[in-house]
Tab-separated table of C-alpha atoms in Angstrom:
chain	number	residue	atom	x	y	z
A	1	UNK	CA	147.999	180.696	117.148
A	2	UNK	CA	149.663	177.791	115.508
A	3	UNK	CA	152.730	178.234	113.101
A	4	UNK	CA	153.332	176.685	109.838
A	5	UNK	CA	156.465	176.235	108.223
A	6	UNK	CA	157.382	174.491	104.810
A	7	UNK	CA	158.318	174.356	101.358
A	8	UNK	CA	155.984	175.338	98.224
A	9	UNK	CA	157.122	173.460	94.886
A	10	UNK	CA	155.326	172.247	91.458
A	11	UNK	CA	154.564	168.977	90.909
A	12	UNK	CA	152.786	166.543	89.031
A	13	UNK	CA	151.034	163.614	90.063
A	14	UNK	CA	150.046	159.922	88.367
A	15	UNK	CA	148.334	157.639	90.986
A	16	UNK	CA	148.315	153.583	90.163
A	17	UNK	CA	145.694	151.610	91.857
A	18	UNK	CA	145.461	147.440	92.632
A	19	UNK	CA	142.156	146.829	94.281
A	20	UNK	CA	142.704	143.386	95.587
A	21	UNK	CA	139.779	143.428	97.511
A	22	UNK	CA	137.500	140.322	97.430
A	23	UNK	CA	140.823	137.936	97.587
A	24	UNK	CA	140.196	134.672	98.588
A	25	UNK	CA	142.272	133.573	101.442
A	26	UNK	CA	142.672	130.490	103.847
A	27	UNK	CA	142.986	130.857	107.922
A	28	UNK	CA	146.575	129.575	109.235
A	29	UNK	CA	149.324	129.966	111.533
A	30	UNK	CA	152.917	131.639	111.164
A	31	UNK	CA	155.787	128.838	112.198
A	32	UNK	CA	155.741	131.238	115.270
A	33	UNK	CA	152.038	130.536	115.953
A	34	UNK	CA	150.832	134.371	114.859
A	35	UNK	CA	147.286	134.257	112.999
A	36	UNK	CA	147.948	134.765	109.561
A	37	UNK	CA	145.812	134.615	106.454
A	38	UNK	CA	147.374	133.360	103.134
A	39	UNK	CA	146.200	133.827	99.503
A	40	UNK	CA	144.376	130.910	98.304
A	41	UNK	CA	146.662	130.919	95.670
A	42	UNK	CA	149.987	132.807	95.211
A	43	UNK	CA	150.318	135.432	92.394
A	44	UNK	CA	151.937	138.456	91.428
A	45	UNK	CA	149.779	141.722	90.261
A	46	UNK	CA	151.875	144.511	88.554
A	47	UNK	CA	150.635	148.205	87.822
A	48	UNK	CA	151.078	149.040	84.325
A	49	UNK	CA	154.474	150.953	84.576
A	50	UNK	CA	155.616	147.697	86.714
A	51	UNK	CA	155.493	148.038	90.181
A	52	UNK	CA	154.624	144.864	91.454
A	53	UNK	CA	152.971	142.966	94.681
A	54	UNK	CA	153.672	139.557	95.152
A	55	UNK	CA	150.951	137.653	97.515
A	56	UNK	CA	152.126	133.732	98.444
A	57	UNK	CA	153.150	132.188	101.625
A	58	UNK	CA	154.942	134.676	104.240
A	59	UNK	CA	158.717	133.215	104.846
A	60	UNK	CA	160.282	134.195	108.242
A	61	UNK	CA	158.197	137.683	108.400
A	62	UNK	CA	155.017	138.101	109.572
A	63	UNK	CA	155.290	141.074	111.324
A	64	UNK	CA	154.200	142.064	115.188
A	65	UNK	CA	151.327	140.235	116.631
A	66	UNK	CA	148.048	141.431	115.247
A	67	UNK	CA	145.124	142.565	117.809
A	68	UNK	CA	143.083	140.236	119.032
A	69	UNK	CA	140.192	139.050	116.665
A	70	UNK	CA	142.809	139.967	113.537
A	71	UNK	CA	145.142	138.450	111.380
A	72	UNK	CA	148.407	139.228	109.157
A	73	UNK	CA	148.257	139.444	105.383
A	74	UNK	CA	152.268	139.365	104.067
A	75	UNK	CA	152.232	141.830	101.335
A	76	UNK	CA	156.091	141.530	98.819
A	77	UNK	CA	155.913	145.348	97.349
A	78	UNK	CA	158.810	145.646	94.994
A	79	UNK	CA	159.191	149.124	93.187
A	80	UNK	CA	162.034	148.594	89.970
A	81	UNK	CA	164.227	150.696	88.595
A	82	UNK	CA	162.101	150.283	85.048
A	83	UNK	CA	158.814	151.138	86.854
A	84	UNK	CA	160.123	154.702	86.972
A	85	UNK	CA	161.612	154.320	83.508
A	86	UNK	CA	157.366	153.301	82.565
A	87	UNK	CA	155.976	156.000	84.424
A	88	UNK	CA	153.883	158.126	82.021
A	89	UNK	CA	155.371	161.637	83.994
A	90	UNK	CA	158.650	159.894	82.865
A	91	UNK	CA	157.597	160.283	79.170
A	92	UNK	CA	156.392	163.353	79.317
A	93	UNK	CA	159.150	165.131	81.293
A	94	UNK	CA	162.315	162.943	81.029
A	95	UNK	CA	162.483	163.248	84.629
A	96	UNK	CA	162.569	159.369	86.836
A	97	UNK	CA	159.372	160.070	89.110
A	98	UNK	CA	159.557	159.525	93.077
A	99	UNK	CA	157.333	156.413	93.616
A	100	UNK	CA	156.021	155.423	97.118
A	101	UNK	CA	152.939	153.482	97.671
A	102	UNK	CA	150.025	153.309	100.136
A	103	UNK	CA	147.513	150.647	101.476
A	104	UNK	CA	144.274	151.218	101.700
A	105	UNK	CA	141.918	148.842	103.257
A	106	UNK	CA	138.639	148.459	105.949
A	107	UNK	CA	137.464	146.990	108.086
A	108	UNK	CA	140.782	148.788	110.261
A	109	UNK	CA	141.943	148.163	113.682
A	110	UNK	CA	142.101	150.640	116.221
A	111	UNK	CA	144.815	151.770	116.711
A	112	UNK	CA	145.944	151.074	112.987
A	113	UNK	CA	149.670	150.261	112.045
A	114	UNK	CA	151.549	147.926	109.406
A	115	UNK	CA	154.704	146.447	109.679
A	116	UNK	CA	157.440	146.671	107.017
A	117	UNK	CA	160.395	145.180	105.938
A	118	UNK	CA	162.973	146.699	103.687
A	119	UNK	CA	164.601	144.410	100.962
A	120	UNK	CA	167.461	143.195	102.591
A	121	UNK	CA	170.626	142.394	99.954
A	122	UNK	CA	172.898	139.203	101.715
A	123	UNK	CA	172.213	136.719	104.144
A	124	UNK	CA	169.269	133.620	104.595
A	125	UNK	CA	166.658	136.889	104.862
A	126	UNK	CA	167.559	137.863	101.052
A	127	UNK	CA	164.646	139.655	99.166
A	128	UNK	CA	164.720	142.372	96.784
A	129	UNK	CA	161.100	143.099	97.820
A	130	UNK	CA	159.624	145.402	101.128
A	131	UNK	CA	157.955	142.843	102.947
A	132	UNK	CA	154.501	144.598	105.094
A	133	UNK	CA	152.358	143.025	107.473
A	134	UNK	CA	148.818	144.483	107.626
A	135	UNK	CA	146.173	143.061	110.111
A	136	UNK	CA	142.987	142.687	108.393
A	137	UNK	CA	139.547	140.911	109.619
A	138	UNK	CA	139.007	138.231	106.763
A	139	UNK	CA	135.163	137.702	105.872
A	140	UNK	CA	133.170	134.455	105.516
A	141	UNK	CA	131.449	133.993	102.546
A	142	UNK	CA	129.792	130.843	100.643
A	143	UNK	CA	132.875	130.331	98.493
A	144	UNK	CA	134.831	130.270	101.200
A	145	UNK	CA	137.061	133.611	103.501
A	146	UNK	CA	138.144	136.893	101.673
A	147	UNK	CA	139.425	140.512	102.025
A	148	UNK	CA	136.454	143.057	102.203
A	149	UNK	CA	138.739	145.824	100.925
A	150	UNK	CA	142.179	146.400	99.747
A	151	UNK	CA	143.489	148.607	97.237
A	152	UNK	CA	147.195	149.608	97.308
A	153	UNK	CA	148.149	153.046	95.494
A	154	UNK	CA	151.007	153.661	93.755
A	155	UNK	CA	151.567	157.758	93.358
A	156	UNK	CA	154.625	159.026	91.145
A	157	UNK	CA	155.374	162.138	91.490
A	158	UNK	CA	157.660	165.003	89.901
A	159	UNK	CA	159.123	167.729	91.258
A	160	UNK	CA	160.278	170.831	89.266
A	161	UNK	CA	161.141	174.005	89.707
A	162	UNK	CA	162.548	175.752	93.211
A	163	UNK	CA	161.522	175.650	96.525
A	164	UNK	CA	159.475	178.429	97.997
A	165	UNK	CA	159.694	178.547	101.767
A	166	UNK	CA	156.231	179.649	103.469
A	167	UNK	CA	155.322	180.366	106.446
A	168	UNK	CA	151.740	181.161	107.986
A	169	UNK	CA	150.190	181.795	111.314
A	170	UNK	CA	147.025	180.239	111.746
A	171	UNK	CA	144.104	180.969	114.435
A	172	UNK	CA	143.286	177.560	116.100
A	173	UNK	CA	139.769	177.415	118.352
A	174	UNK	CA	139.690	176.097	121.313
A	175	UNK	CA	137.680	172.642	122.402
A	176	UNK	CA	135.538	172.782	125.551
């Protein structure tokens, strides 16, 4: 017997999506001799409430060491104040949404893991942006190397009402 405690609570949900996958990028080395890739060229993509991510060169991040056979793709995820203010849960309920996002790409290492950043506010580090790290296994093509996959999800969500504590016993079966 397993037991399961939590909170029940309505919600509603609006999911964003950037597939980035198929971006060209170029083999190279962090100043700290980590395998990196970087975008063949930098840009910024923005969801249409406004969250953005900003691909160019990594600065002074680049995250932990990737496995071996890997490399780091420097991600800038920034998440303003008017992207809530553009949600369309925001129009219909007055309400700012909770935003968080989510990366979604393949091939994956194993064991799989990202490194962040937060925005940092003072200092030679300065960004207003969450800086993540995610090892990916670029592809060859004619044209030259790319991402297979990436998509990153944006999900807003609003919570209304009270919270309903729960609590369940489930039976579990045993493994051999």
């Amino acid at each position: 017997m397993v037991r399961l405690t939590g909170y029940l609570q309505k919600s509603e949900m609006h999911t964003e999506t950037l597939d980035l996958s198929g971006l060209p990028v170029r083999l190279a080395a962090s100043s700290s001799e980590q395998p990196i890739v970087v975008p063949v060229r930098a840009a910024e993509y923005k969801t249409p409430s406004g969250a953005r991510v900003v691909l160019a060169e990594p600065g002074i991040f680049t995250g932990s060491a990737p496995p071996k056979g890997w490399r780091n793709l420097v991600l800038r995820i920034d998440i303003p104040p008017s992207a809530k203010q553009n949600s369309p849960l925001y129009a219909k309920y007055q309400q700012p949404p909770t935003i968080s996002w989510h990366i979604e790409h393949k091939p994956r290492p194993q064991p799989y893991g990202y490194t962040t950043r937060p925005p940092v506010a003072e200092g030679p580090l300065r960004s207003e942006f969450t800086e993540v790290a995610i090892p990916v296994r670029p592809v060859r093509t004619k044209q030259g190397w790319v991402i297979p996959e990436l998509k990153i999800e944006f999900t807003h969500i609003v919570r209304f009402g009270k919270k309903y504590p729960f609590e369940r016993y489930v039976q579990v079966a045993r493994q051999p």
